[in-house]
CSV table of C-alpha atoms and ligand atoms in Angstrom, one decimal:
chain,number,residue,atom,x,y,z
B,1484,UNK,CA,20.2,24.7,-275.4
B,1485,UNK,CA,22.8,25.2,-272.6
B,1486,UNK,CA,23.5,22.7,-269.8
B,1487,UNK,CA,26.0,23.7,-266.6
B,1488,UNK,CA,27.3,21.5,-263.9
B,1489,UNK,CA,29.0,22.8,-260.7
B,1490,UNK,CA,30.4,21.6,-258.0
B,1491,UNK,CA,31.5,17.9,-259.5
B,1492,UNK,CA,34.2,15.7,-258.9
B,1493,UNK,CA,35.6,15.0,-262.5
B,1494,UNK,CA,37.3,12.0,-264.1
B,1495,UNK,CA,37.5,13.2,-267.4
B,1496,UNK,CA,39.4,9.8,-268.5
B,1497,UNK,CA,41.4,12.3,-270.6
B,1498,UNK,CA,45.3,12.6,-270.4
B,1499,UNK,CA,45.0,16.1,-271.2
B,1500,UNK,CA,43.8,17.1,-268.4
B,1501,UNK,CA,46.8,17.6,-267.3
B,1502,UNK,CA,47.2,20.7,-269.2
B,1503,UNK,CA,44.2,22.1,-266.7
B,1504,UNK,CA,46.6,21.9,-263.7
B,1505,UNK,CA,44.6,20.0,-262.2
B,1506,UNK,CA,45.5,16.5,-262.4
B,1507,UNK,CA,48.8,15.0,-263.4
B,1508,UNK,CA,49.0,13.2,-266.3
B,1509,UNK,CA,51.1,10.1,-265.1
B,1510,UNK,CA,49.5,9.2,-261.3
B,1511,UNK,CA,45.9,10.4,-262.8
B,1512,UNK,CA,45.0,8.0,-265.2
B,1513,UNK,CA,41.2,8.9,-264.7
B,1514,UNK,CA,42.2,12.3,-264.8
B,1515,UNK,CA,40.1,12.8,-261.5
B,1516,UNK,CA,39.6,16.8,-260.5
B,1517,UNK,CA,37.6,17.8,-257.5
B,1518,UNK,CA,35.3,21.3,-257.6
B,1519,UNK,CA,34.7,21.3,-261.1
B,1520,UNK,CA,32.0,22.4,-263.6
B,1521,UNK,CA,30.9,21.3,-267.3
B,1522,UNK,CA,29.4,23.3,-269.8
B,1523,UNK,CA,27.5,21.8,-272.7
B,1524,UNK,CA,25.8,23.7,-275.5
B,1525,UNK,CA,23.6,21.5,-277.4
B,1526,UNK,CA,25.2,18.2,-277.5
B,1527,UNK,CA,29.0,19.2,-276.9
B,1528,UNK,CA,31.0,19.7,-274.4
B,1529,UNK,CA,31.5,23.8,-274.4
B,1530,UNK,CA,34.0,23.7,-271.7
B,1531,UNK,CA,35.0,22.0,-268.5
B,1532,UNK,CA,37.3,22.6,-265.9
B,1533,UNK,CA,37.9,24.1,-262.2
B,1534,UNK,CA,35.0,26.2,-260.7
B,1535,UNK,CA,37.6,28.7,-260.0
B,1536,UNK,CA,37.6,29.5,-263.9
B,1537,UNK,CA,34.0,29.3,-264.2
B,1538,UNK,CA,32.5,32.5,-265.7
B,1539,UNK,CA,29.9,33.5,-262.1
B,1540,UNK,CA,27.3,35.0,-265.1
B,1541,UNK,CA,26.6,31.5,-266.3
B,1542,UNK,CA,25.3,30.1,-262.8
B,1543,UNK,CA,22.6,32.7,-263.1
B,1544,UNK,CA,21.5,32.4,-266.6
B,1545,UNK,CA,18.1,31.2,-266.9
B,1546,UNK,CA,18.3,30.1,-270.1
B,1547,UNK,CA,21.1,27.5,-268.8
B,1548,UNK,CA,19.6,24.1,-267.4
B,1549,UNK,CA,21.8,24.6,-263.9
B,1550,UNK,CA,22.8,20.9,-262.2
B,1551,UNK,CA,24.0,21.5,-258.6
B,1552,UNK,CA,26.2,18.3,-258.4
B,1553,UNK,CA,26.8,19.0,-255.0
B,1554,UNK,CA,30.1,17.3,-254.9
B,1555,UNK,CA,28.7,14.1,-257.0
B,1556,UNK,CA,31.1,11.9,-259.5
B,1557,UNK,CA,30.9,13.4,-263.5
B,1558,UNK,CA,31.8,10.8,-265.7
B,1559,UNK,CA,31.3,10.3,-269.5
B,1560,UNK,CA,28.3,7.9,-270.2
B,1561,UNK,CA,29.4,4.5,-270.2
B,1562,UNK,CA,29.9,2.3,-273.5
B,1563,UNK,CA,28.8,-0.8,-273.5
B,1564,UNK,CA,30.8,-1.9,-276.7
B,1565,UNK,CA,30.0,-5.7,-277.6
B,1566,UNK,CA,26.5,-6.9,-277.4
B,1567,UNK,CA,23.9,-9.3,-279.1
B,1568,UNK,CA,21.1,-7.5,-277.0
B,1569,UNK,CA,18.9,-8.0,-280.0
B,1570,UNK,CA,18.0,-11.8,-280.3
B,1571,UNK,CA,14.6,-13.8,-280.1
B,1572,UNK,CA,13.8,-16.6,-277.1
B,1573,UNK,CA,16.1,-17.3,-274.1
B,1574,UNK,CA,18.5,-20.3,-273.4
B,1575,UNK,CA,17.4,-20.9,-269.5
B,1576,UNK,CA,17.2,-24.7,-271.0
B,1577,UNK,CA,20.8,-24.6,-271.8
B,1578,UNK,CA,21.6,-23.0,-268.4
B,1579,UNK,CA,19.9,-26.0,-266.6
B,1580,UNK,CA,21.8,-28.5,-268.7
B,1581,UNK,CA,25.3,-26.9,-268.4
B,1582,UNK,CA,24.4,-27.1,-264.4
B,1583,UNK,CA,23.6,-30.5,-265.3
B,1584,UNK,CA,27.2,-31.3,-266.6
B,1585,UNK,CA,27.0,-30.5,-270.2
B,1586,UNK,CA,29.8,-27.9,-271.6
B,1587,UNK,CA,28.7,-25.2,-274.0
B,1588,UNK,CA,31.4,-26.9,-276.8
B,1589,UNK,CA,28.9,-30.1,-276.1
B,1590,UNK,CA,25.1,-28.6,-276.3
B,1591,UNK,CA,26.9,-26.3,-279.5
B,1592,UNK,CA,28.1,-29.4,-281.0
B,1593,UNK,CA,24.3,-31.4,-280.1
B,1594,UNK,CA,22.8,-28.5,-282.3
B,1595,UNK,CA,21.7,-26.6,-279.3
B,1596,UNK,CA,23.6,-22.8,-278.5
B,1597,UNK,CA,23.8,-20.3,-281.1
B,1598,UNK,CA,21.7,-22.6,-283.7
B,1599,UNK,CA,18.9,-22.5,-281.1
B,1600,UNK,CA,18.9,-18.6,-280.6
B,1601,UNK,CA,18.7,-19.1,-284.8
B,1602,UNK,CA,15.5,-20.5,-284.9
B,1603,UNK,CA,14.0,-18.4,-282.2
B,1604,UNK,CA,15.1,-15.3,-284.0
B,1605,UNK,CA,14.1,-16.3,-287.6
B,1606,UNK,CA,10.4,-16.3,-286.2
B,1607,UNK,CA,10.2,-12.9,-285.6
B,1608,UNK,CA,9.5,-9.6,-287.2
B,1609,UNK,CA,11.4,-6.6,-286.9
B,1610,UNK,CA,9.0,-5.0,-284.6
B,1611,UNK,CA,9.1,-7.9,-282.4
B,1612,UNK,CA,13.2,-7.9,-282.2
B,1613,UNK,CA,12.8,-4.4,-281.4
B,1614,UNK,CA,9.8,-4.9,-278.9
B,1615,UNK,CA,11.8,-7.7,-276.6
B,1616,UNK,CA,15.4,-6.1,-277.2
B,1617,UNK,CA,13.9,-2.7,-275.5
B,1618,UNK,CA,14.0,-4.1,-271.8
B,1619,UNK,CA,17.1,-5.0,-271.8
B,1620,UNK,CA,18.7,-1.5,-274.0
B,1621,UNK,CA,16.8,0.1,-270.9
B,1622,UNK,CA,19.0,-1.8,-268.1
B,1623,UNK,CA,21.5,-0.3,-269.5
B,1624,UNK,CA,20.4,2.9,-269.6
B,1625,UNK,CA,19.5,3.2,-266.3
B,1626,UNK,CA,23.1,2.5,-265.5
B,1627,UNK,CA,24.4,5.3,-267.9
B,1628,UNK,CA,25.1,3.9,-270.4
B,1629,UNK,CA,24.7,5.8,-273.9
B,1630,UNK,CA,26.2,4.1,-276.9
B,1631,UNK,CA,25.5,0.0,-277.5
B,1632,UNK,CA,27.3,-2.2,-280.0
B,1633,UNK,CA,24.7,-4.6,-281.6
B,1634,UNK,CA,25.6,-7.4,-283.6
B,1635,UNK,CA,23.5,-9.7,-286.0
B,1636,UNK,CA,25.2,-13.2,-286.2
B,1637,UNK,CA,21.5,-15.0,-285.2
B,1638,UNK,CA,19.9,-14.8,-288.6
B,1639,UNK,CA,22.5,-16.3,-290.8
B,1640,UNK,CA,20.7,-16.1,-293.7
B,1641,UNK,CA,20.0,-12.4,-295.6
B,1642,UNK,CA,16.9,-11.6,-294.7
B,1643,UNK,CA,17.4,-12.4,-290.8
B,1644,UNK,CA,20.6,-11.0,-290.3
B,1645,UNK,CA,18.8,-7.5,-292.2
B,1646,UNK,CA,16.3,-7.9,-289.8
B,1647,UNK,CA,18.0,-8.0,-286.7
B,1648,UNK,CA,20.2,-5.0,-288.0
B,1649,UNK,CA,17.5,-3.3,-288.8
B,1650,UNK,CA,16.0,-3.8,-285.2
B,1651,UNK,CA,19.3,-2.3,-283.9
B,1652,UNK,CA,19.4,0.6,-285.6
B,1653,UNK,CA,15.5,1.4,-284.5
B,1654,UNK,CA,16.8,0.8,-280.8
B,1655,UNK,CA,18.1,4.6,-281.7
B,1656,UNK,CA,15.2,5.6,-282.6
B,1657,UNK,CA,12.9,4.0,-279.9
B,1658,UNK,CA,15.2,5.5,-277.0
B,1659,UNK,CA,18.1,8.0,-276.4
B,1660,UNK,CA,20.7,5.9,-277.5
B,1661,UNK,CA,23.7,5.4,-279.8
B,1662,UNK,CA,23.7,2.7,-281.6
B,1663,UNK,CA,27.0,0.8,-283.3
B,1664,UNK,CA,26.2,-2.3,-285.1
B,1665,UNK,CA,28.4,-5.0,-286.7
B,1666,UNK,CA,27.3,-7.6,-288.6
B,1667,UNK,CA,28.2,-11.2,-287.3
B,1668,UNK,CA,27.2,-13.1,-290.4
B,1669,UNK,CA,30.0,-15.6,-289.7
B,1670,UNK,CA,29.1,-16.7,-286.1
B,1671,UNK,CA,27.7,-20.4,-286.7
B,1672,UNK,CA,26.8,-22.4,-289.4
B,1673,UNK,CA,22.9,-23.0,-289.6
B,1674,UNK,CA,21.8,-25.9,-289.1
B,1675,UNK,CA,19.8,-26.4,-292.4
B,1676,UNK,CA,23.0,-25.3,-294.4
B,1677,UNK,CA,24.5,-28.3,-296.1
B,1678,UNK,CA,27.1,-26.4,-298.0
B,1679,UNK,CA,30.7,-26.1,-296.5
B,1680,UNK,CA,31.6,-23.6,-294.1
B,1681,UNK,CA,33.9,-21.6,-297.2
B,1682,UNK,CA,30.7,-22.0,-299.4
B,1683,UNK,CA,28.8,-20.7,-296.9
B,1684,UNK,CA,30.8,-17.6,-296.3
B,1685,UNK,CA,31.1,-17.2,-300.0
B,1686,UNK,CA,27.8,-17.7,-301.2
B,1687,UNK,CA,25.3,-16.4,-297.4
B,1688,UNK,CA,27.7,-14.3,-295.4
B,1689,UNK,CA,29.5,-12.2,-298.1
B,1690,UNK,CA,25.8,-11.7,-300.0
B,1691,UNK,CA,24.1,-10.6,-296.7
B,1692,UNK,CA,26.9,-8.3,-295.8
B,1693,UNK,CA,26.5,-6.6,-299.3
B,1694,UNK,CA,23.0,-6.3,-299.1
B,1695,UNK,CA,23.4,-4.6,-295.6
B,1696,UNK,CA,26.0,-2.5,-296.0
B,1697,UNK,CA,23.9,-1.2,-299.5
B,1698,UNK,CA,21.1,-0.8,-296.9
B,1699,UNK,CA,23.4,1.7,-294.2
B,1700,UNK,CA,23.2,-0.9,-291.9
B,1701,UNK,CA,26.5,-1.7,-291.4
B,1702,UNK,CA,29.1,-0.1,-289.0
B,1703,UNK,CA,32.2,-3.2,-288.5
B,1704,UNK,CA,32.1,-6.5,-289.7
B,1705,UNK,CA,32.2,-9.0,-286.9
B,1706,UNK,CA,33.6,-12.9,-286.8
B,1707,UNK,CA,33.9,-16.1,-284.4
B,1708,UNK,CA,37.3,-17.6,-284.5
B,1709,UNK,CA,36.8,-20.9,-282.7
B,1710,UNK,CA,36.5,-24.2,-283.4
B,1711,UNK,CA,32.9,-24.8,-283.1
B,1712,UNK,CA,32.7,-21.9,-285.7
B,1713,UNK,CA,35.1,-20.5,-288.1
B,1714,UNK,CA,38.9,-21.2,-288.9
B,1715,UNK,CA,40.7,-18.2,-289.2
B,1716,UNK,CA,41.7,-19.2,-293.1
B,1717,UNK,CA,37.6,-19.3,-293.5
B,1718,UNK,CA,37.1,-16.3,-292.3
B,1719,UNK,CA,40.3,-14.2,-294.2
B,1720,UNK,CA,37.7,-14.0,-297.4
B,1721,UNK,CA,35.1,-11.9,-295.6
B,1722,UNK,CA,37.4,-10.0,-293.7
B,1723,UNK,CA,39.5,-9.1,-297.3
B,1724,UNK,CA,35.2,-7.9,-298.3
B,1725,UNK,CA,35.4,-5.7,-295.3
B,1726,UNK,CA,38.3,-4.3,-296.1
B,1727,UNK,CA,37.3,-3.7,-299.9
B,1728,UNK,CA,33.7,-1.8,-298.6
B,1729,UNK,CA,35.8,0.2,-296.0
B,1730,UNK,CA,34.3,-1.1,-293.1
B,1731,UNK,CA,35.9,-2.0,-290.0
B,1732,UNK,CA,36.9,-5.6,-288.2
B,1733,UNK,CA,36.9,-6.9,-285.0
B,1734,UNK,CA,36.7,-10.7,-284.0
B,1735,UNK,CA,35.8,-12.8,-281.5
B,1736,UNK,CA,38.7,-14.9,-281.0
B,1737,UNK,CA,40.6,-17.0,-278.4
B,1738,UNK,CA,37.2,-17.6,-276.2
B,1739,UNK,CA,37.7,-21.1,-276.0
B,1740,UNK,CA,40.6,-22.2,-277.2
B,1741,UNK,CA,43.5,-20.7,-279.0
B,1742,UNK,CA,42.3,-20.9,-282.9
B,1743,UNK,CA,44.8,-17.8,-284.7
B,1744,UNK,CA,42.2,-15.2,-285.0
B,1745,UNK,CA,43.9,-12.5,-282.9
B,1746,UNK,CA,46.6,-13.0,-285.9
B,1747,UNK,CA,44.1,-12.3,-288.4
B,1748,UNK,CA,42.5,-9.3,-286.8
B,1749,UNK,CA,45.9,-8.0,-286.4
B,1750,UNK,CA,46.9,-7.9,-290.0
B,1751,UNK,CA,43.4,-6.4,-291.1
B,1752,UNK,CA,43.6,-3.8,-288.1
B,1753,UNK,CA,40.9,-4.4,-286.0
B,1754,UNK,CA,39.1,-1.8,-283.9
B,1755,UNK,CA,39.6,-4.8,-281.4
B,1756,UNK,CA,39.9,-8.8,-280.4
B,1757,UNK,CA,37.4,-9.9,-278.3
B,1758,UNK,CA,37.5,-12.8,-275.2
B,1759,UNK,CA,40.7,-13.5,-276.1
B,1760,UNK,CA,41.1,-15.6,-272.9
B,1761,UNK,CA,43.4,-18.2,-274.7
B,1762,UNK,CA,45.6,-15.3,-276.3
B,1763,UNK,CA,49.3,-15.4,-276.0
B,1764,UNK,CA,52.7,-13.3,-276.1
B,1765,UNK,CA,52.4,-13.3,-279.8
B,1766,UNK,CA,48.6,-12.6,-280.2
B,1767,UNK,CA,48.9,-9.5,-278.1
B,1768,UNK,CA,52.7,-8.2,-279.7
B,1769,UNK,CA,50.4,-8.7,-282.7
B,1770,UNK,CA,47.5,-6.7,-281.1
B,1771,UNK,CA,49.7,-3.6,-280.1
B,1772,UNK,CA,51.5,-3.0,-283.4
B,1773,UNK,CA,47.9,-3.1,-285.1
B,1774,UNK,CA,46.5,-1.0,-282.4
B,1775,UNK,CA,43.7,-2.8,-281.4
B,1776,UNK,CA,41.7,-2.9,-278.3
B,1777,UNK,CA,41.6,-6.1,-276.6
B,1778,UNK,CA,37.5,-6.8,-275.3
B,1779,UNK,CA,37.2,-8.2,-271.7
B,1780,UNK,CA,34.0,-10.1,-271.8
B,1781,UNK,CA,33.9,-11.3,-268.0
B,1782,UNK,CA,29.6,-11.8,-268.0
B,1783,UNK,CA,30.5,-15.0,-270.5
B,1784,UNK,CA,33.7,-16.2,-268.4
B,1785,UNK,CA,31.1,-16.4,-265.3
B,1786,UNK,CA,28.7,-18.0,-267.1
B,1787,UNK,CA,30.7,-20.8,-268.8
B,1788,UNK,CA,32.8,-21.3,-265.6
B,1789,UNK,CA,36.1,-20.8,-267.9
B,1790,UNK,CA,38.9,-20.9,-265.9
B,1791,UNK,CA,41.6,-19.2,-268.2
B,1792,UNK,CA,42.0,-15.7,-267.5
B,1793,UNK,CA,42.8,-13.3,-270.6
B,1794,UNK,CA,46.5,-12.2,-270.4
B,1795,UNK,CA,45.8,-9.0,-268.5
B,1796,UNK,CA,49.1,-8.4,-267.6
B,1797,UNK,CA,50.6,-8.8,-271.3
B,1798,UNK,CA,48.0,-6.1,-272.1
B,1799,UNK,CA,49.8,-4.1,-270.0
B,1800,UNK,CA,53.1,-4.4,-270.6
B,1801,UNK,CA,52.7,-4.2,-274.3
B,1802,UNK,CA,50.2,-1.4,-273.8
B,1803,UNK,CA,47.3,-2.9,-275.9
B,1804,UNK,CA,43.8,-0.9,-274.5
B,1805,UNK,CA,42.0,-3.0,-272.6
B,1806,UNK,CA,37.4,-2.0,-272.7
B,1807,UNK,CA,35.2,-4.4,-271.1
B,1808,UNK,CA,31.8,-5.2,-272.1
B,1809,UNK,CA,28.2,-7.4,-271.3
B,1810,UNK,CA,28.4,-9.3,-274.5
B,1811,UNK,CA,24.3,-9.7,-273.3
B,1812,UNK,CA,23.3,-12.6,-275.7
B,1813,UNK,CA,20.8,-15.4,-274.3
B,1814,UNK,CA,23.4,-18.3,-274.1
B,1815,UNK,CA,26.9,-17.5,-272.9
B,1816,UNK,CA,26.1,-14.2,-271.1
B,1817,UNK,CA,22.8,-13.2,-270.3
B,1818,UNK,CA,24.1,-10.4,-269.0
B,1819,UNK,CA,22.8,-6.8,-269.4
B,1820,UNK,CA,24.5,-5.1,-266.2
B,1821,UNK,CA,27.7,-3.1,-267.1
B,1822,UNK,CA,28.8,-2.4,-263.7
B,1823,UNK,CA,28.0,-6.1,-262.7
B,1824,UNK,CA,30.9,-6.2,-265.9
B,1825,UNK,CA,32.9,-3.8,-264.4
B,1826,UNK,CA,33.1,-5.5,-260.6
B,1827,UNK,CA,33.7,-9.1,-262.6
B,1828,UNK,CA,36.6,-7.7,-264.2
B,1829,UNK,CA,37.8,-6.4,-261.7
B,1830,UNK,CA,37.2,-10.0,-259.3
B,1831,UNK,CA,37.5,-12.2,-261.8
B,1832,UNK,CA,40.2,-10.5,-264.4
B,1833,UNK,CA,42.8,-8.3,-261.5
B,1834,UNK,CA,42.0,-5.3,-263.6
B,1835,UNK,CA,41.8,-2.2,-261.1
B,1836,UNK,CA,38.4,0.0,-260.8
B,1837,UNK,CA,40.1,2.8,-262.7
B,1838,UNK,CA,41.0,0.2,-265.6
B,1839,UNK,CA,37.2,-1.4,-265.0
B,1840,UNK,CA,36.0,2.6,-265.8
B,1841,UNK,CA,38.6,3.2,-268.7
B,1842,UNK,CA,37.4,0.2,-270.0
B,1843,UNK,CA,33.3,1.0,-270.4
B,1844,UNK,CA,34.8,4.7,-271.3
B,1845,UNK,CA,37.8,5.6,-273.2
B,1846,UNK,CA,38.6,2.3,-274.6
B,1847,UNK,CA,35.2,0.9,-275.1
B,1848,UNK,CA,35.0,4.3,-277.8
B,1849,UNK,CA,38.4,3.3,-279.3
B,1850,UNK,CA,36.8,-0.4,-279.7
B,1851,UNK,CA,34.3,0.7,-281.6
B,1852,UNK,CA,36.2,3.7,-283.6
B,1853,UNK,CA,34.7,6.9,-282.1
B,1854,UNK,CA,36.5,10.1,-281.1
B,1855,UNK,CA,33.9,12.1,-279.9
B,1856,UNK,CA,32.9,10.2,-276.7
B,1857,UNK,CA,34.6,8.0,-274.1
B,1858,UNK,CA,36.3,11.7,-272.6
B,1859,UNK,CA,35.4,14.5,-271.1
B,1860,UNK,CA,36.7,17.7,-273.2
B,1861,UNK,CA,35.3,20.4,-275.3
B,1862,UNK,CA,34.0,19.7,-278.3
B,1863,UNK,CA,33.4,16.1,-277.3
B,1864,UNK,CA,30.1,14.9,-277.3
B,1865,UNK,CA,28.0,15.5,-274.0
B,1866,UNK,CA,26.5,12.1,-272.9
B,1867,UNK,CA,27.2,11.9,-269.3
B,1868,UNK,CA,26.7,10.1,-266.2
B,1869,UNK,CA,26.2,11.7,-263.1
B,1870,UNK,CA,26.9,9.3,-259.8
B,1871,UNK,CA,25.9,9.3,-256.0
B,1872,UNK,CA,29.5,8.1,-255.3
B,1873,UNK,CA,33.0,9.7,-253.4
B,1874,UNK,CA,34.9,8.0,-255.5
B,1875,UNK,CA,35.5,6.6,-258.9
B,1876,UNK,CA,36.8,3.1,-257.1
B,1877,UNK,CA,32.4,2.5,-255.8
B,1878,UNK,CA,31.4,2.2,-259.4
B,1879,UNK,CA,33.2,-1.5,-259.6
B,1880,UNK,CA,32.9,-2.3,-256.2
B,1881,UNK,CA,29.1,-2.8,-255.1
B,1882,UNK,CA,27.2,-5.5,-256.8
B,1883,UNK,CA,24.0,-5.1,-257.5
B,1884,UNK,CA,23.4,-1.2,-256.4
B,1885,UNK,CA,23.3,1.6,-258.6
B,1886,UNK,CA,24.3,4.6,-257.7
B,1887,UNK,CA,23.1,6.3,-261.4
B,1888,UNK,CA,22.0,9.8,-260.2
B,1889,UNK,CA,21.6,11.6,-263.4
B,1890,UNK,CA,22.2,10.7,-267.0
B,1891,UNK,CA,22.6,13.6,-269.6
B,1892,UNK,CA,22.3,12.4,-273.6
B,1893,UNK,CA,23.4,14.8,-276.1
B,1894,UNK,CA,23.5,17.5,-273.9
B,1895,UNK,CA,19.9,16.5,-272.4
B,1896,UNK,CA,18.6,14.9,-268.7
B,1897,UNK,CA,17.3,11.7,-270.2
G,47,NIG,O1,30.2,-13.6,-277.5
G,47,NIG,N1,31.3,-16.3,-278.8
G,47,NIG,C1,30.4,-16.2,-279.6
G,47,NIG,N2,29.3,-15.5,-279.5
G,47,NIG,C2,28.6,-15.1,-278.3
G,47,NIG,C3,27.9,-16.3,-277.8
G,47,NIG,C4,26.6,-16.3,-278.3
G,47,NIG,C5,25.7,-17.4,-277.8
G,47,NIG,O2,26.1,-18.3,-277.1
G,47,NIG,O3,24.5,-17.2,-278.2
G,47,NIG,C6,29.6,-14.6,-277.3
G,47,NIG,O4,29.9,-15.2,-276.2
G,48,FE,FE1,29.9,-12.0,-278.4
């Protein structure tokens, strides 16, 4: 199964691509080529590069799916790399109330917010996770997007938080989609818990996470640093079980205020930080010697009308990788557009358009620990997304009109 593209303008998002001759490496940072093709051979890239080095046999092959691009933008697929897309009920209530004055630290606090999504989800069955995630998995397909982070974090109690894993990982199955999941045992303390917030993580969260990750169902281990959650020192426990299972970390941290766990997730190397609006010189020194990506999550700044911006600039000056994501969830971002993401990074954050498409690419894959997506280069994998734009720039600038022209999946049109 062969698939050829001609007559594309690349942005391979690869520094490599230098070594092609057709882009330099320092003033390219999408590594953006004009008149160029892409061969995939079942679901890797076989070879990419000028059409001037494209074998003419190949073009005429009838055995190759041919895609006249016709001068179209080739990108890899997009990566939208923090999500709760699978959750039960909606939190339109909580909307109306925050326009009526009340803060999300105050309906939180009244047992409303993440509690409430708890409830809603703790009703339903697998196939009913799965059944109401679907519509929203599929807005983000149409906008070419092929791999989705799912986290668990509204079941926080074993069999929920299986559940809701469990529903993500069928996503996979129900569509043409990668799946990464994480398991957000430690986002909120349920409601009918009476325990303390150690006990619970020693005697729910760290259970659950075992029974999981015994299941498969595991790929990071997520946390929420933040006052109307989990301190930092609470949370050290189930990171140290993470680390003992060989999974992977990443936390939210720094959303609303500035509570230490960039610090943590430092020390245990996290894939990446996430919000991290309230982060400061020394969270992100810490973030660049432990290499992790710092998630943008502008869909839940809009929503909560937060006015302190992440420290975009310190990500750039101490070269920490910044991805941007939906974080769709029904309360603070109910948000499943990822180039609405991209334009609000780039509106509400100052990141550029090419950082906006580095950021659902390149270092959305590095957030979630993949090298074989996120660039375009043989022997990566071939999810694609073919656009009706001139240039990279249009994918962050419209709002609300997608250009999508053709997605390709492991190789395939889908
Ligand atoms: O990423 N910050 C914590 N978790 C989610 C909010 C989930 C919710 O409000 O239901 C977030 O914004
Ligand atoms: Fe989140």
């Amino acid at each position: 199964m062969q698939t050829l593209i001609t007559n594309a303008e690349i942005a391979t998002l690869d520094a490599h691509t230098s070594s092609m001759k057709t882009a330099a490496r320092y003033s390219n940072p999408l590594g953006l080529f004009s008149n160029g093709y892409l061969l995939a051979r079942n679901d890797q890239i076989k070879s990419i590069g000028p059409m001037a080095d494209l074998p003419p046999h190949l073009v005429d092959d009838p055995s190759i799916d041919h895609i006249d691009a016709q001068g179209r933008l080739l990108t890899p697929a997009l990566i939208d790399c923090h999500t709760h897309i699978v959750h039960g009920g909606n939190r339109a209530r909580e909307f109306e109330m925050r326009l009526n004055g009340a803060s999300y630290t105050e309906i939180a606090n009244a047992g409303g917010g993440i509690v409430s999504t708890v409830s809603a989800t703790r009703a339903m069955s697998v196939a009913d996770l799965v059944r109401s995630a679907l519509p929203r998995v599929d807005a983000l397909l149409k906008e070419g997007v092929s791999v989705i982070e799912v986290k668990s974090g509204y079941g926080l109690d074993r069999d929920t938080e299986l559940r809701m894993l469990q529903a993500a990982r069928l996503l996979a199955v129900e569509r043409p989609v990668r799946i990464v999941t994480s398991f957000l045992g430690a986002h909120a303390m349920p409601a009918d818990f009476r325990g303390s917030p150690e006990d619970y993580i020693a005697n729910i969260c760290i259970p659950a996470l075992l029974a999981a990750h015994e299941e498969g169902l595991v790929d990071a281990v997520d946390g929420f640093c933040e006052s109307i959650a989990f301190s930092a020192e609470q949370l050290a426990p189930l990171f140290a079980k993470a680390q003992e299972l060989g999974l992977p970390v990443k936390l939210h941290a720094e959303q609303l205020s500035r509570c230490g766990g960039s610090l943590l997730a430092a020390k245990h190397e996290a894939c990446s930080v996430d919000h991290v609006e309230y982060a400061n010189e020394e969270d992100v020194l810490a973030l660049a010697k432990a290499g992790s990506v710092a998630v943008l999550l502008p869909g839940a700044f809009y929503t909560l009308r937060e006015t302190q911006k992440p420290p975009v600039d310190l990500f750039r000056t101490y070269k920490v990788p910044m991805a941007l994501a939906t974080d769709a969830n029904p309360g603070s971002s109910p948000l499943t557009s990822i180039l609405i993401a991209m334009n609000m990074s780039c509106t509400l954050f100052g990141l550029t358009p090419a950082e906006a498409l580095a950021g659902t690419t390149r270092n959305a894959a590095k957030a979630l620990g993949l090298d074989d997506t996120g660039i375009l280069r043989s022997g990566m994998r071939a999810d694609l997304a073919l656009w009706d734009v001139e240039q990279p720039a249009e994918l962050a600038y419209r709002i609300g009109l997608n250009p999508l022209y053709l997605r390709l999946f492991a190789g395939q049109r889908k």
